[in-house]
Short mmCIF file of C-alpha atoms in Angstrom, two decimals:
data_model
loop_
_atom_site.label_atom_id
_atom_site.label_comp_id
_atom_site.label_asym_id
_atom_site.label_seq_id
_atom_site.Cartn_x
_atom_site.Cartn_y
_atom_site.Cartn_z
CA MET M 1 93.58 102.86 77.88
CA PHE M 2 91.73 102.84 81.17
CA VAL M 3 89.69 99.82 82.10
CA PHE M 4 86.33 100.47 83.78
CA ARG M 5 84.48 97.73 85.62
CA ARG M 6 80.91 98.32 86.66
CA LEU M 7 80.08 96.34 89.76
CA LEU M 8 76.73 95.64 91.43
CA ARG M 9 74.20 97.96 89.81
CA GLY M 10 76.94 100.45 88.92
CA SER M 11 77.50 101.54 92.51
CA PHE M 12 81.28 101.13 92.36
CA ILE M 13 83.94 101.48 89.77
CA ASN M 14 87.39 99.89 89.77
CA VAL M 15 90.00 101.77 87.79
CA ASN M 16 93.04 99.75 86.72
CA CYS M 17 95.34 102.72 86.32
CA ALA M 18 97.73 102.68 89.27
CA GLY M 19 100.78 103.44 87.16
CA ALA M 20 99.10 106.27 85.29
CA LEU M 21 97.79 107.88 88.48
CA GLN M 22 101.16 107.67 90.17
CA LYS M 23 102.67 109.44 87.14
CA GLY M 24 100.21 112.27 87.54
CA ILE M 25 97.84 111.22 84.76
CA ASP M 26 94.29 111.60 85.96
CA ILE M 27 90.96 110.37 84.66
CA PRO M 28 88.52 113.09 83.60
CA GLU M 29 85.76 113.51 86.17
CA GLU M 30 83.26 113.49 83.30
CA CYS M 31 83.97 109.78 82.83
CA PHE M 32 82.84 109.02 86.36
CA LYS M 33 79.77 111.21 85.99
CA LEU M 34 78.91 109.44 82.74
CA PHE M 35 78.89 106.06 84.50
CA GLY M 36 77.15 107.45 87.58
CA VAL M 37 79.55 105.71 89.91
CA ARG M 38 81.90 106.32 92.80
CA ARG M 39 85.60 106.57 92.21
CA PHE M 40 88.15 104.19 93.76
CA THR M 41 91.84 104.36 92.92
CA SER M 42 94.92 102.51 94.10
CA VAL M 43 96.40 105.84 95.23
CA SER M 44 93.83 106.20 98.01
CA ILE M 45 93.87 102.45 98.62
CA GLU M 46 97.60 102.35 99.38
CA LYS M 47 97.23 104.99 102.05
CA LEU M 48 94.79 103.01 104.22
CA ASP M 49 96.51 102.84 107.60
CA LEU M 50 96.02 99.61 109.55
CA ARG M 51 98.10 100.55 112.59
CA GLY M 52 96.27 99.61 115.77
CA ILE M 53 94.07 97.00 117.41
CA PHE M 54 91.00 95.44 115.79
CA PRO M 55 88.60 93.13 117.65
CA PRO M 56 87.21 90.40 115.38
CA LEU M 57 83.60 90.93 116.43
CA VAL M 58 81.52 88.02 117.66
CA THR M 59 78.03 87.53 116.26
CA PRO M 60 75.54 87.27 119.14
CA PHE M 61 72.63 84.89 118.60
CA ASN M 62 69.38 84.71 120.55
CA LYS M 63 67.85 81.52 121.95
CA LYS M 64 66.40 80.70 118.54
CA GLU M 65 69.90 81.04 117.07
CA GLU M 66 68.89 84.11 115.08
CA VAL M 67 71.38 86.98 114.75
CA ASP M 68 70.74 89.36 117.65
CA TYR M 69 71.42 92.72 116.02
CA HIS M 70 70.37 94.64 119.12
CA ARG M 71 73.06 92.96 121.23
CA LEU M 72 75.61 93.46 118.47
CA GLU M 73 74.86 97.18 118.32
CA ASP M 74 74.98 97.43 122.11
CA ASN M 75 78.48 95.92 122.08
CA LEU M 76 79.57 98.48 119.48
CA HIS M 77 78.21 101.28 121.64
CA ARG M 78 80.26 99.99 124.59
CA TYR M 79 83.37 99.64 122.40
CA SER M 80 83.09 103.28 121.31
CA SER M 81 85.12 104.35 124.35
CA VAL M 82 87.99 101.98 123.51
CA PRO M 83 90.68 103.40 121.16
CA PHE M 84 90.39 100.64 118.56
CA ARG M 85 91.59 101.34 115.02
CA GLY M 86 88.50 99.59 113.75
CA PHE M 87 86.57 96.34 113.69
CA VAL M 88 86.85 93.09 111.79
CA VAL M 89 83.40 91.82 110.86
CA GLN M 90 82.79 88.20 109.85
CA GLY M 91 86.19 86.90 110.83
CA SER M 92 86.58 83.44 112.36
CA ASN M 93 85.21 84.65 115.71
CA GLY M 94 82.10 85.98 113.97
CA GLU M 95 80.99 82.41 113.12
CA TYR M 96 80.79 83.49 109.48
CA THR M 97 80.81 79.90 108.25
CA TYR M 98 77.43 79.41 109.98
CA LEU M 99 75.80 82.51 108.49
CA THR M 100 73.89 82.84 105.25
CA SER M 101 75.24 85.21 102.61
CA THR M 102 72.42 87.62 103.39
CA GLU M 103 73.25 87.57 107.10
CA ARG M 104 76.94 88.14 106.44
CA ILE M 105 76.24 91.26 104.40
CA GLU M 106 73.61 92.57 106.81
CA VAL M 107 75.99 92.28 109.78
CA VAL M 108 78.52 94.40 107.88
CA ARG M 109 75.83 96.95 107.08
CA ARG M 110 74.72 97.18 110.73
CA VAL M 111 78.28 97.57 112.01
CA ARG M 112 79.13 100.30 109.51
CA LYS M 113 75.98 102.19 110.48
CA ALA M 114 76.68 101.85 114.21
CA VAL M 115 80.34 102.91 114.39
CA SER M 116 81.91 106.30 113.76
CA LYS M 117 83.46 107.07 110.38
CA ASP M 118 86.96 107.24 111.81
CA LYS M 119 86.82 103.52 112.68
CA LEU M 120 87.74 101.14 109.89
CA VAL M 121 85.31 98.35 109.11
CA VAL M 122 87.16 95.35 107.69
CA ALA M 123 84.82 92.65 106.41
CA GLY M 124 85.67 88.97 106.04
CA SER M 125 84.60 88.22 102.47
CA GLY M 126 86.39 84.93 101.90
CA CYS M 127 84.50 82.04 100.28
CA GLU M 128 85.71 78.75 98.86
CA SER M 129 85.57 79.74 95.19
CA THR M 130 87.13 82.79 93.58
CA HIS M 131 83.81 83.59 91.89
CA ALA M 132 81.90 83.61 95.19
CA THR M 133 84.63 85.62 96.95
CA ILE M 134 84.52 88.31 94.26
CA LYS M 135 80.75 88.57 94.60
CA MET M 136 80.86 88.66 98.41
CA THR M 137 83.65 91.24 98.35
CA THR M 138 81.63 93.55 96.13
CA ASN M 139 78.51 93.13 98.27
CA MET M 140 80.41 93.86 101.47
CA ALA M 141 81.99 96.95 99.94
CA GLU M 142 78.56 98.24 99.02
CA ALA M 143 77.40 97.48 102.59
CA GLY M 144 80.06 99.89 103.86
CA ALA M 145 83.27 97.93 104.39
CA ASP M 146 86.45 100.02 104.13
CA ALA M 147 88.50 96.93 103.31
CA VAL M 148 88.03 93.17 103.07
CA MET M 149 89.96 90.37 104.74
CA VAL M 150 90.07 87.25 102.58
CA VAL M 151 90.75 83.90 104.20
CA THR M 152 92.47 81.16 102.22
CA PRO M 153 90.17 78.69 100.42
CA CYS M 154 90.84 75.36 102.11
CA TYR M 155 88.35 72.61 101.26
CA TYR M 156 90.66 71.42 98.46
CA ARG M 157 93.73 72.35 100.47
CA GLY M 158 95.91 69.81 98.68
CA GLN M 159 95.60 71.90 95.52
CA MET M 160 96.05 75.26 97.24
CA ASN M 161 99.66 75.80 96.23
CA SER M 162 101.33 79.13 95.53
CA ALA M 163 100.07 79.32 91.96
CA SER M 164 96.45 78.66 92.97
CA LEU M 165 96.51 81.18 95.80
CA ILE M 166 98.23 83.86 93.73
CA HIS M 167 95.60 83.40 91.03
CA HIS M 168 92.77 83.53 93.58
CA TYR M 169 93.90 86.63 95.43
CA THR M 170 94.91 88.46 92.26
CA LYS M 171 91.47 87.96 90.71
CA VAL M 172 89.78 89.16 93.91
CA ALA M 173 92.05 92.20 94.24
CA ASP M 174 91.69 93.11 90.56
CA THR M 175 87.94 93.47 90.90
CA SER M 176 87.56 94.61 94.50
CA PRO M 177 86.36 98.20 94.99
CA VAL M 178 88.12 98.31 98.38
CA PRO M 179 91.57 97.24 99.61
CA VAL M 180 92.24 93.55 100.22
CA ILE M 181 93.97 92.03 103.26
CA LEU M 182 95.24 88.44 103.09
CA TYR M 183 94.19 86.18 105.95
CA SER M 184 96.15 83.10 107.01
CA VAL M 185 94.66 81.03 109.86
CA PRO M 186 96.20 77.53 109.64
CA ALA M 187 94.48 76.28 112.82
CA ASN M 188 91.16 76.47 110.95
CA THR M 189 92.16 75.99 107.33
CA GLY M 190 95.06 73.56 107.65
CA LEU M 191 97.30 75.68 105.43
CA ASP M 192 99.55 78.73 105.47
CA ILE M 193 99.90 81.08 102.55
CA PRO M 194 103.40 80.29 101.25
CA ILE M 195 105.85 83.14 101.73
CA ASP M 196 106.73 83.27 98.02
CA ALA M 197 103.03 83.81 97.27
CA ILE M 198 102.79 86.57 99.89
CA VAL M 199 105.80 88.37 98.41
CA LYS M 200 104.29 88.17 94.91
CA LEU M 201 100.89 89.38 96.10
CA SER M 202 102.36 92.23 98.15
CA ALA M 203 103.21 93.97 94.87
CA HIS M 204 99.54 94.21 93.89
CA PRO M 205 98.36 97.81 94.36
CA ASN M 206 95.06 96.69 95.89
CA ILE M 207 96.53 94.21 98.40
CA ILE M 208 97.62 96.27 101.39
CA GLY M 209 98.52 93.75 104.04
CA MET M 210 97.96 90.48 105.84
CA LYS M 211 96.63 89.05 109.07
CA ASP M 212 98.77 86.11 110.19
CA SER M 213 97.21 83.95 112.90
CA GLY M 214 99.72 81.12 112.74
CA GLY M 215 101.61 82.18 115.86
CA ASP M 216 105.08 81.77 114.33
CA VAL M 217 106.79 85.09 115.06
CA THR M 218 109.85 84.13 112.99
CA ARG M 219 107.55 83.64 109.97
CA ILE M 220 105.88 87.00 110.62
CA GLY M 221 109.30 88.62 110.82
CA LEU M 222 110.38 86.98 107.56
CA ILE M 223 107.20 88.15 105.79
CA ILE M 224 107.83 91.71 106.97
CA HIS M 225 111.48 91.50 105.87
CA LYS M 226 110.64 90.06 102.43
CA THR M 227 107.93 92.65 101.74
CA LYS M 228 109.97 95.63 102.92
CA GLY M 229 109.43 98.58 100.63
CA MET M 230 106.10 97.26 99.31
CA ASP M 231 103.86 99.32 101.66
CA PHE M 232 102.57 95.98 102.95
CA GLN M 233 101.21 95.97 106.51
CA VAL M 234 101.22 92.85 108.68
CA LEU M 235 98.80 92.33 111.57
CA SER M 236 99.35 89.78 114.33
CA GLY M 237 96.38 87.44 114.52
CA SER M 238 96.32 86.84 118.27
CA ALA M 239 96.94 88.62 121.57
CA GLY M 240 99.23 85.77 122.60
CA PHE M 241 102.05 86.97 120.36
CA LEU M 242 101.09 90.62 119.98
CA LEU M 243 104.29 91.89 121.61
CA GLY M 244 106.42 89.54 119.52
CA GLY M 245 104.69 90.80 116.40
CA TYR M 246 105.41 94.42 117.28
CA ILE M 247 109.06 93.61 117.93
CA VAL M 248 109.54 92.19 114.42
CA GLY M 249 107.61 95.00 112.74
CA ALA M 250 103.88 94.20 112.73
CA VAL M 251 101.69 97.32 112.67
CA GLY M 252 98.90 96.03 114.90
CA GLY M 253 96.72 93.08 115.75
CA VAL M 254 93.38 91.44 115.12
CA CYS M 255 92.84 89.73 118.45
CA ALA M 256 89.88 87.71 119.76
CA LEU M 257 90.75 88.80 123.28
CA ALA M 258 90.11 92.43 122.28
CA ASN M 259 86.40 91.62 122.49
CA VAL M 260 86.97 91.23 126.24
CA LEU M 261 90.12 93.17 127.16
CA GLY M 262 90.18 95.90 124.54
CA GLU M 263 91.72 98.62 126.72
CA PRO M 264 94.69 96.50 127.87
CA LEU M 265 95.46 95.45 124.30
CA CYS M 266 95.38 99.06 123.13
CA ASN M 267 97.61 99.89 126.08
CA LEU M 268 100.08 97.22 124.94
CA GLN M 269 100.11 98.80 121.50
CA ASN M 270 100.81 102.20 123.02
CA LEU M 271 103.64 100.88 125.22
CA CYS M 272 105.29 99.33 122.17
CA SER M 273 104.97 102.54 120.15
CA LEU M 274 106.63 104.42 123.03
CA GLY M 275 109.41 101.85 123.32
CA GLN M 276 108.46 100.94 126.89
CA TRP M 277 109.34 97.31 126.36
CA GLU M 278 109.60 96.17 129.99
CA LYS M 279 106.10 97.39 130.80
CA ALA M 280 104.85 95.88 127.54
CA ARG M 281 106.43 92.54 128.42
CA GLU M 282 104.79 92.45 131.85
CA LEU M 283 101.40 93.22 130.32
CA GLN M 284 101.90 90.59 127.62
CA TYR M 285 102.56 87.95 130.28
CA ARG M 286 99.15 88.64 131.84
CA LEU M 287 97.39 88.27 128.50
CA ILE M 288 98.77 84.89 127.48
CA GLU M 289 96.60 82.54 129.57
CA PRO M 290 93.31 84.41 129.03
CA ASN M 291 94.08 84.48 125.31
CA ILE M 292 94.74 80.75 125.14
CA ALA M 293 91.50 80.16 127.05
CA VAL M 294 89.30 82.10 124.58
CA THR M 295 91.03 80.72 121.48
CA ARG M 296 92.68 77.30 121.41
CA LYS M 297 91.25 76.00 124.68
CA TYR M 298 87.55 76.94 124.63
CA GLY M 299 87.15 78.82 121.36
CA ILE M 300 84.14 80.99 120.58
CA PRO M 301 81.97 79.58 123.41
CA GLY M 302 84.71 80.57 125.85
CA LEU M 303 85.09 84.00 124.28
CA LYS M 304 81.36 84.67 124.49
CA GLN M 305 81.27 83.56 128.13
CA ALA M 306 84.17 85.85 129.04
CA MET M 307 82.47 88.78 127.34
CA GLN M 308 79.52 88.39 129.69
CA TRP M 309 81.77 88.82 132.74
CA PHE M 310 83.06 92.13 131.38
CA GLY M 311 79.71 93.65 130.56
CA TYR M 312 79.46 92.75 126.89
CA ASN M 313 76.87 90.65 125.06
CA GLY M 314 78.40 87.40 123.95
CA GLY M 315 75.03 85.86 123.21
CA ASN M 316 74.50 82.27 122.23
CA CYS M 317 76.47 80.35 119.63
CA ARG M 318 74.90 78.85 116.53
CA SER M 319 74.82 75.05 116.42
CA PRO M 320 76.74 72.85 116.28
CA LEU M 321 78.80 75.01 118.66
CA GLN M 322 77.69 74.41 122.24
CA PRO M 323 78.03 76.52 125.41
CA LEU M 324 80.67 75.66 127.99
CA THR M 325 79.95 73.13 130.69
CA GLU M 326 79.92 74.28 134.30
CA GLU M 327 83.38 72.83 134.84
CA GLN M 328 84.77 74.51 131.74
CA THR M 329 83.32 77.83 132.84
CA LYS M 330 85.10 77.52 136.20
CA GLU M 331 88.41 76.75 134.49
CA LEU M 332 87.95 79.67 132.12
CA ARG M 333 87.31 82.03 135.00
CA LYS M 334 90.50 80.86 136.74
CA ASP M 335 92.56 81.96 133.74
CA PHE M 336 91.22 85.50 134.11
CA VAL M 337 91.31 85.63 137.92
CA SER M 338 94.86 84.30 138.19
CA ASN M 339 96.07 87.11 135.91
CA ASP M 340 94.21 89.82 137.85
CA TRP M 341 91.57 90.57 135.25
CA LEU M 342 88.66 89.48 137.47
#
């Protein structure tokens, strides 16, 4: 028996019939017409290709700390000439924790409208509760997201063991109308998704991969090894270890630095795909210090400042984040100048 779930005014339908579809059993089209909904199946979900570079878009704010959609859209226009695979919207660099639910969904809607259909839009739909994450995931899918990236709940991190995280991600994936990507960012959340939980979740037909921002290449390699044969795609979560990720089998990267140096990061991806490892290594060396500067060292304020130097609109941050001091700005610039980017 097929299970139909109507989600958000009947706009989407989730069909729990992966096994049946893979065996050639199809659902009569009349059923979908009866419900007046779109059709999503795990067959199409499993084929979503994540290979490539994704910038986790920043959210520009104006002087009143309102979302500056005009500057956001201008950035997307400028990025249209860069061979990105797609864009991550409302990731950590999008200051999603400072946005209202309405703003989060509207940003996704604006990005989907502004970029070409061949670019994937991956929306960060993670919330602290499973209930809220399911609702946000559905809303972001309706706003145009091709997939969602779900960060680990972390406020009660002491209770976020394998069982809790498996339960959380399974519930989200069961009801999501679009593919789900796990997101582990221990620098912000204080926890990693345990490898045994990742292996278990990789078998879910609607969980297609993971972004790992921990920086431990041996862990990334082990995840890829343990999920071999599961059609599970791993993305490196930083430009600082992008080459290392490719060497152990990652398919791409979601890198803050791509907001600034998108072309060089795509070039690194291309060098790796061609097996030109010496050239890739030399390019990786030049990316390490700028990447540290716009992530661990100066964070989002540093990233937004660097974007301004390269012709993009970083905009203001939303409080309590503050702009860089004059001295910090000088130090940031040195990291780009010394590696021949400025």
